[in-house]
XYZ file of C-alpha atoms in Angstrom:
532
model
C 39.748 -35.841 -4.534
C 36.845 -35.189 -2.104
C 38.501 -37.457 0.473
C 41.677 -35.419 0.396
C 39.580 -32.306 0.957
C 38.179 -33.791 4.170
C 41.423 -35.080 5.668
C 44.142 -32.780 4.355
C 43.370 -29.734 6.569
C 44.017 -31.921 9.650
C 47.079 -33.943 8.525
C 49.329 -32.045 10.954
C 47.213 -33.276 13.907
C 45.631 -36.476 12.544
C 47.111 -39.578 10.974
C 44.875 -41.535 8.571
C 45.227 -45.299 9.020
C 42.569 -46.775 6.736
C 39.840 -45.754 4.283
C 37.229 -48.185 2.993
C 33.578 -48.356 1.877
C 31.106 -50.565 3.714
C 27.348 -50.633 3.283
C 27.407 -47.557 1.029
C 29.224 -45.513 3.709
C 32.732 -44.142 3.373
C 34.613 -44.969 6.584
C 37.870 -43.388 7.665
C 39.979 -44.684 10.557
C 42.363 -42.074 11.983
C 44.173 -41.217 15.203
C 45.659 -38.064 16.654
C 49.389 -37.483 16.633
C 51.520 -37.311 19.760
C 51.486 -33.531 20.174
C 51.344 -31.243 23.152
C 47.800 -30.054 23.831
C 46.770 -27.109 26.037
C 44.423 -27.682 28.969
C 41.036 -26.034 28.266
C 40.917 -24.560 31.818
C 44.413 -23.320 32.665
C 45.940 -23.342 29.178
C 49.077 -25.267 30.231
C 50.376 -27.728 27.633
C 50.435 -31.428 28.350
C 51.581 -34.569 26.485
C 51.160 -37.102 29.313
C 48.568 -39.622 28.142
C 45.943 -40.962 30.491
C 44.163 -43.203 27.940
C 42.746 -43.321 24.451
C 39.208 -43.757 23.202
C 37.490 -43.736 19.789
C 35.083 -41.025 18.641
C 32.722 -41.517 15.685
C 32.173 -38.347 13.677
C 29.809 -37.812 10.749
C 31.068 -35.557 7.965
C 29.664 -34.187 4.726
C 28.929 -36.756 2.021
C 31.547 -37.745 -0.578
C 30.326 -38.791 -4.031
C 26.777 -39.132 -2.768
C 27.835 -41.400 0.128
C 27.800 -40.456 3.802
C 31.148 -40.280 5.598
C 31.948 -41.612 9.071
C 35.294 -40.878 10.696
C 36.481 -43.170 13.480
C 38.973 -40.965 15.305
C 41.149 -42.270 18.136
C 41.848 -39.387 20.551
C 43.862 -39.129 23.763
C 42.815 -38.238 27.256
C 45.650 -36.279 28.882
C 46.652 -35.356 32.394
C 46.840 -31.728 33.451
C 49.960 -31.398 35.629
C 49.296 -27.823 36.747
C 48.920 -27.816 40.546
C 46.570 -24.841 40.495
C 44.140 -26.318 37.950
C 41.038 -28.093 39.179
C 40.887 -30.336 36.136
C 42.796 -33.601 36.427
C 42.263 -34.985 32.888
C 40.918 -33.632 29.640
C 40.247 -34.952 26.132
C 42.099 -33.404 23.231
C 40.182 -31.675 20.430
C 41.242 -31.338 16.791
C 40.528 -27.837 15.588
C 38.126 -27.852 12.624
C 37.311 -31.541 13.049
C 36.005 -32.148 16.569
C 33.938 -30.171 19.063
C 33.244 -31.175 22.646
C 30.173 -33.449 22.936
C 29.620 -33.206 19.175
C 29.167 -36.217 16.886
C 29.325 -34.191 13.676
C 32.174 -32.281 12.134
C 31.835 -28.478 12.318
C 31.254 -28.365 8.568
C 28.383 -30.834 8.740
C 26.927 -29.154 11.815
C 26.964 -25.815 10.014
C 25.138 -27.441 7.094
C 22.430 -28.766 9.418
C 22.014 -25.382 11.098
C 21.770 -23.485 7.809
C 19.172 -25.945 6.507
C 17.116 -25.189 9.611
C 17.530 -21.436 9.232
C 16.608 -21.416 5.556
C 13.875 -24.064 5.366
C 12.813 -24.728 8.969
C 11.862 -28.237 10.067
C 10.189 -30.266 7.344
C 11.836 -28.500 4.403
C 15.248 -28.661 6.065
C 14.843 -32.374 6.773
C 14.012 -33.041 3.114
C 17.064 -31.122 1.935
C 19.329 -32.949 4.381
C 17.890 -36.262 3.217
C 19.055 -35.400 -0.313
C 22.475 -34.498 1.088
C 22.720 -37.921 2.800
C 22.220 -36.500 6.291
C 19.033 -38.191 7.552
C 17.440 -36.090 10.310
C 13.873 -35.689 11.473
C 12.147 -32.312 11.309
C 12.136 -32.048 15.100
C 15.908 -32.589 15.175
C 16.381 -29.845 12.579
C 14.267 -27.477 14.675
C 16.232 -28.491 17.780
C 19.490 -27.452 16.126
C 17.876 -24.241 14.901
C 16.785 -23.302 18.421
C 20.300 -24.013 19.751
C 21.748 -21.208 17.649
C 22.353 -18.052 19.695
C 20.592 -14.875 18.664
C 22.747 -11.805 18.012
C 22.789 -9.300 20.870
C 20.051 -6.687 20.552
C 21.910 -3.385 20.356
C 19.976 -0.170 20.920
C 19.193 1.309 17.487
C 19.117 4.999 16.653
C 15.850 4.702 14.661
C 13.385 1.995 15.736
C 10.399 0.733 13.769
C 7.419 -0.742 15.632
C 4.537 -2.539 13.936
C 2.121 -5.362 14.574
C 1.366 -8.507 12.570
C -1.310 -11.179 12.681
C -0.250 -14.513 14.138
C -3.598 -16.198 13.499
C -7.273 -15.182 13.695
C -7.459 -12.237 16.131
C -4.095 -12.907 17.807
C -1.394 -10.367 17.000
C 2.302 -9.927 17.661
C 4.782 -7.056 17.722
C 7.911 -6.745 15.584
C 10.769 -4.326 16.287
C 13.115 -3.408 13.424
C 16.329 -1.383 13.323
C 15.546 1.146 10.593
C 19.243 1.880 9.962
C 20.458 -1.700 9.487
C 16.998 -2.902 8.290
C 17.281 -5.973 10.539
C 14.643 -7.330 12.943
C 15.589 -6.964 16.602
C 12.821 -8.513 18.670
C 9.486 -10.228 18.257
C 6.864 -11.126 20.822
C 3.198 -12.087 21.082
C 0.671 -9.374 21.839
C 0.673 -5.647 21.244
C 0.229 -4.117 24.672
C 1.797 -0.835 25.732
C 3.447 -2.109 28.923
C 5.488 -4.790 27.146
C 6.798 -2.245 24.641
C 7.555 0.265 27.395
C 9.486 -2.367 29.372
C 11.666 -3.195 26.338
C 12.345 0.484 25.677
C 13.403 1.052 29.294
C 16.019 -1.699 29.000
C 17.361 -0.144 25.763
C 17.836 3.563 26.473
C 19.237 5.951 23.892
C 16.593 5.768 21.156
C 16.284 8.915 19.069
C 13.390 8.197 16.675
C 10.542 5.656 16.771
C 8.412 5.026 13.661
C 4.957 3.561 14.227
C 1.414 3.535 12.892
C -1.467 5.443 14.440
C -2.025 2.851 17.167
C -2.900 4.358 20.547
C -1.333 1.333 22.283
C 2.103 1.834 20.704
C 1.876 5.588 21.214
C 1.312 5.101 24.943
C 4.061 2.467 25.223
C 6.642 4.712 23.534
C 5.622 7.678 25.672
C 6.097 5.632 28.864
C 9.275 3.783 27.853
C 11.148 6.397 25.813
C 9.691 9.833 26.551
C 12.641 11.638 24.933
C 12.367 9.806 21.591
C 10.748 11.533 18.619
C 7.629 9.678 17.536
C 6.869 9.507 13.799
C 3.429 8.523 12.538
C 4.191 6.700 9.324
C 2.957 8.374 6.134
C 1.846 5.061 4.644
C -0.560 4.488 7.508
C -1.739 8.108 7.306
C -2.571 7.648 3.635
C -4.129 4.265 4.359
C -6.373 5.805 7.013
C -7.444 8.590 4.646
C -8.165 6.041 1.885
C -10.362 4.051 4.253
C -12.410 7.178 5.011
C -12.758 7.900 1.297
C -14.048 4.353 0.833
C -16.630 4.916 3.580
C -17.818 8.110 1.890
C -18.036 6.388 -1.503
C -20.068 3.565 0.053
C -22.392 6.085 1.728
C -22.984 7.747 -1.673
C -23.420 4.513 -3.571
C -26.466 5.920 -5.319
C -24.308 8.528 -7.051
C -21.842 6.048 -8.514
C -23.870 5.178 -11.658
C -23.347 8.803 -12.745
C -19.781 7.834 -13.676
C -21.157 5.743 -16.553
C -22.122 7.712 -19.678
C -25.767 7.668 -20.679
C -26.390 4.937 -23.284
C -27.713 5.922 -26.647
C -31.486 5.352 -26.849
C -32.311 2.270 -28.854
C -35.695 1.659 -30.465
C -37.750 -0.856 -28.560
C -41.307 -2.039 -28.948
C -43.724 -0.203 -26.680
C -45.569 -2.247 -24.109
C -48.897 -1.327 -22.573
C -47.635 -2.112 -19.063
C -44.616 -0.596 -17.353
C -42.280 2.138 -18.458
C -40.691 2.210 -21.900
C -37.735 -0.101 -22.400
C -39.043 -2.771 -20.005
C -40.678 -5.702 -21.774
C -43.212 -7.966 -20.105
C -41.159 -11.088 -19.383
C -42.129 -14.275 -17.524
C -39.811 -13.316 -14.675
C -41.576 -9.974 -14.217
C -45.029 -11.587 -14.337
C -43.907 -14.201 -11.775
C -42.541 -11.523 -9.439
C -45.790 -9.536 -9.689
C -47.920 -12.598 -8.897
C -45.769 -13.544 -5.890
C -45.813 -9.969 -4.597
C -49.627 -9.815 -4.731
C -50.008 -13.276 -3.160
C -47.621 -12.571 -0.289
C -49.163 -9.183 0.520
C -52.652 -10.658 0.370
C -51.684 -12.938 3.268
C -49.306 -10.725 5.254
C -51.491 -7.613 5.105
C -54.044 -9.456 7.254
C -51.543 -9.526 10.122
C -50.371 -13.107 9.788
C -46.735 -13.957 10.486
C -44.122 -14.678 7.853
C -43.885 -18.339 8.846
C -47.650 -18.752 8.598
C -47.668 -17.100 5.169
C -44.804 -19.338 4.056
C -46.694 -22.478 5.132
C -49.885 -21.370 3.391
C -48.195 -20.365 0.134
C -45.679 -23.225 0.103
C -42.707 -20.851 -0.097
C -39.508 -20.483 1.850
C -39.831 -17.955 4.678
C -36.890 -15.975 3.278
C -38.737 -15.532 -0.034
C -41.852 -14.404 1.839
C -39.780 -11.933 3.846
C -38.206 -10.459 0.681
C -41.578 -9.850 -0.963
C -43.246 -8.658 2.240
C -40.561 -6.047 2.867
C -40.665 -4.732 -0.722
C -42.759 -1.637 -1.429
C -43.377 -2.537 -5.077
C -43.078 -5.721 -7.054
C -40.409 -4.170 -9.298
C -37.986 -4.252 -6.368
C -38.148 -8.053 -6.360
C -37.294 -8.476 -10.029
C -33.759 -9.732 -10.502
C -31.977 -7.098 -12.514
C -29.859 -8.319 -15.377
C -26.239 -7.369 -15.150
C -24.717 -5.315 -17.946
C -22.934 -7.463 -20.465
C -19.175 -7.454 -20.205
C -17.102 -6.454 -23.234
C -15.965 -9.373 -25.395
C -13.543 -9.933 -28.244
C -16.487 -9.752 -30.661
C -17.411 -6.133 -29.839
C -15.113 -4.514 -32.465
C -16.917 -6.525 -35.180
C -20.548 -5.787 -34.184
C -20.911 -3.001 -36.760
C -19.787 -5.389 -39.499
C -22.340 -7.948 -38.332
C -25.164 -5.361 -38.494
C -24.074 -4.232 -41.924
C -23.860 -7.761 -43.357
C -27.218 -8.665 -41.777
C -28.880 -5.668 -43.409
C -27.274 -6.732 -46.703
C -29.050 -10.093 -46.406
C -26.364 -12.415 -45.052
C -28.097 -14.334 -42.252
C -25.815 -17.400 -41.952
C -23.854 -17.352 -38.703
C -21.303 -19.752 -40.177
C -20.577 -17.458 -43.127
C -20.443 -14.412 -40.863
C -17.988 -16.185 -38.584
C -15.723 -17.045 -41.532
C -15.755 -13.409 -42.655
C -14.822 -12.211 -39.154
C -11.997 -14.749 -38.953
C -10.619 -13.316 -42.188
C -10.720 -9.867 -40.554
C -8.740 -11.079 -37.523
C -11.421 -12.360 -35.146
C -10.097 -15.276 -33.082
C -13.220 -16.170 -31.132
C -15.514 -19.162 -31.408
C -18.358 -19.608 -33.887
C -20.835 -20.028 -31.023
C -20.321 -16.441 -29.883
C -21.167 -15.136 -33.364
C -24.271 -17.327 -33.446
C -25.452 -15.957 -30.098
C -24.700 -12.369 -31.167
C -26.955 -12.531 -34.246
C -29.760 -14.383 -32.417
C -31.567 -11.113 -31.422
C -31.501 -9.994 -35.071
C -33.532 -13.045 -36.032
C -36.285 -11.891 -33.614
C -36.200 -8.327 -34.908
C -34.306 -7.023 -31.854
C -31.062 -5.037 -31.843
C -27.711 -6.646 -31.034
C -26.949 -6.610 -27.338
C -24.150 -4.051 -27.019
C -21.860 -3.964 -23.985
C -22.731 -1.494 -21.271
C -20.387 -0.180 -18.624
C -21.033 -1.206 -15.074
C -21.266 1.461 -12.396
C -18.025 1.588 -10.408
C -17.833 0.046 -6.966
C -16.903 2.132 -3.896
C -13.474 0.494 -3.943
C -12.918 1.564 -7.559
C -13.969 5.136 -6.781
C -11.602 5.174 -3.811
C -8.753 4.077 -6.052
C -9.602 6.781 -8.600
C -9.667 9.537 -5.985
C -6.457 8.482 -4.223
C -4.508 7.999 -7.469
C -2.454 10.966 -8.623
C -4.091 12.725 -11.625
C -0.961 12.182 -13.723
C -1.288 8.421 -13.294
C -4.974 8.135 -14.213
C -5.903 6.804 -17.605
C -8.031 8.861 -19.963
C -11.077 6.606 -19.499
C -10.723 6.690 -15.720
C -10.351 10.491 -15.698
C -13.520 10.897 -17.779
C -15.560 8.621 -15.503
C -14.246 10.357 -12.373
C -15.024 13.824 -13.768
C -18.606 12.792 -14.521
C -18.977 11.396 -11.001
C -17.499 14.457 -9.273
C -19.702 16.778 -11.318
C -22.748 14.823 -10.109
C -21.819 14.371 -6.398
C -20.545 17.482 -4.563
C -19.587 15.473 -1.455
C -17.226 13.243 -3.423
C -15.937 16.313 -5.273
C -15.079 18.003 -1.982
C -13.491 14.779 -0.697
C -11.360 14.583 -3.842
C -10.102 18.140 -3.296
C -9.145 17.365 0.318
C -7.308 14.199 -0.709
C -5.286 16.081 -3.299
C -4.404 18.744 -0.716
C -3.054 16.120 1.667
C -1.159 14.421 -1.166
C 0.472 17.791 -1.969
C 1.608 18.107 1.662
C 3.166 14.634 1.536
C 4.911 15.318 -1.783
C 6.346 18.653 -0.606
C 7.028 17.415 2.947
C 5.405 20.598 4.199
C 2.940 20.382 7.099
C 2.267 24.136 7.200
C -1.239 23.681 5.816
C -2.153 20.805 8.142
C -4.185 22.886 10.689
C -6.320 24.471 7.953
C -6.746 21.093 6.282
C -7.955 19.546 9.536
C -10.396 22.420 9.964
C -11.778 21.726 6.494
C -12.217 18.060 7.416
C -14.256 19.053 10.440
C -16.508 21.457 8.530
C -17.331 19.069 5.666
C -20.197 17.574 7.674
C -18.975 14.137 6.575
C -18.659 11.894 9.673
C -15.833 9.818 8.197
C -13.603 12.853 7.613
C -14.545 14.456 10.922
C -13.450 11.336 12.828
C -10.158 11.328 10.893
C -9.541 14.953 11.837
C -10.139 14.127 15.494
C -7.698 11.185 15.402
C -4.967 13.262 13.706
C -5.340 16.141 16.190
C -4.764 13.727 19.071
C -1.467 12.658 17.469
C -0.633 15.838 15.547
C 3.033 16.115 16.607
C 3.825 12.614 15.288
C 1.811 13.280 12.122
C 3.842 16.430 11.434
C 7.039 14.382 11.832
C 5.675 11.766 9.427
C 4.958 14.435 6.802
C 8.139 16.486 7.112
C 10.859 13.925 7.922
C 12.205 11.060 5.797
C 11.580 8.505 8.553
C 8.888 5.933 7.772
C 7.831 2.357 8.441
C 8.685 0.988 5.013
C 11.332 -1.277 6.525
C 8.768 -2.618 9.004
C 6.279 -3.448 6.269
C 8.956 -5.284 4.297
C 10.024 -7.297 7.324
C 6.429 -8.195 8.160
C 5.943 -9.434 4.598
C 9.038 -11.606 5.036
C 7.755 -12.786 8.418
C 4.509 -13.949 6.818
C 6.542 -15.896 4.280
C 8.476 -17.628 7.063
C 5.186 -18.465 8.796
C 3.878 -20.104 5.644
C 7.088 -22.108 5.257
C 6.313 -23.582 8.662
C 2.618 -24.086 7.771
C 1.615 -21.406 10.284
C 2.325 -23.731 13.232
C 5.436 -22.011 14.595
C 5.275 -20.660 18.110
C 6.752 -17.316 19.060
C 10.192 -18.641 20.189
C 10.715 -20.597 16.957
C 9.353 -17.761 14.809
C 11.659 -15.278 16.544
C 14.718 -17.459 15.909
C 13.786 -18.099 12.310
C 13.015 -14.474 11.389
C 16.048 -12.929 13.085
C 18.593 -15.537 11.978
C 17.504 -15.649 8.347
C 17.687 -11.849 8.177
C 21.234 -11.985 9.535
C 22.141 -14.721 7.046
C 20.807 -12.730 4.106
C 22.789 -9.707 5.203
C 26.029 -11.739 5.248
C 25.269 -13.474 1.939
C 23.120 -11.152 -0.200
């Protein structure tokens, strides 16, 4: 029975007198047996009773009902002449703790709820377990737990994390045990150097390319080997590639194959392929009206008042060199589930079937699962004597091009490889950047930094500012970069711990201060290590 489980471990020291249920609470009356108890100061045994008093202890619930134990304990005399304590209260091991009104088992449950779920979540769990506590009480018990002593690790990981907005913190991780050691607000060099001075004996420190952490490690642990993490090196190179791709945005449409020329009716105005639409006529009229007013020297606000337009619209047309620049360009149509059936639609239309409903039924029989309305819209241009609008590829964004260049060739899809080859053949700067990226990737894969000086020289001579600045930053920290390339040490453990730290922040709705966050992150990591 659950009740036997509660009382039986203490039957040698406790005698149960009565058990009953009142108000939905299981109550147990018990008293301690007449045994000799050691003084907590001198350790001398005593059985001479001074008095008795009753302690009320809460224990874990039984059958969904809370348990209260009314325990009568003795206060004993200490007869040792050399002891400064005259009386002391006896404690029952495993059942009572000094100044505690919960059993050790229940107290451990409260503490673990705080470690795992923090304040509000822990309070909700304890409410289900029939232990009503407020969220502040749960956090109070969490903060009472002692942190494990911070031993000096052999390999230390240092990284920063965002607390909120532009406020950052620093996290230290033991790379061997993969456990967080310390956490504080800010990321200044002096605070890191002071911690390192109080923990001598470090051999290796993994960090990112931060100048602040580099200076702090140099001041606090000058004999430690600094390792610039390869992930951050690759991240920095990828950022520079993105800057180059953004600077050559005009070359990116070359990645899209040239569309097949489609017959279109010739128009007397404008280049071929551009029909005279109401939007184009409206843009041309606004352009001429705005320049008629602004070319006389009048301000944009005055032109806006005279023409009855918003000043932003007037500014857009006034700054444009031609009216075509103000025409809103239609975006290429995205591929749809109907695209594989467009040839069938053209064929059936040429054969004389012009009913969208019949065409939709035929496509459904062929496996099309889309709506009738899409078929109706697809054949609408055919009714006006125009071709079906076929999907066109969009030019890649700078972020897409960066991902293509930094991805290993063996992991690129065939379509991606074709688009990238067309782009590199058109833009020599991106082609040269791609070659340099692959050279650095080869150094990381082989863990060989022998070609790093020549590679840095190539970065400098590319006449690309983004790569030249990267070469300058790496030269300033070249010894740590070489260690990051050639040694197995890295900041992967730090990144994992920071991801976990962000999860713990979100569990506490981002309102945890540094002391509470430190307790929560370190204790939950220790708990997971004991109970994987």
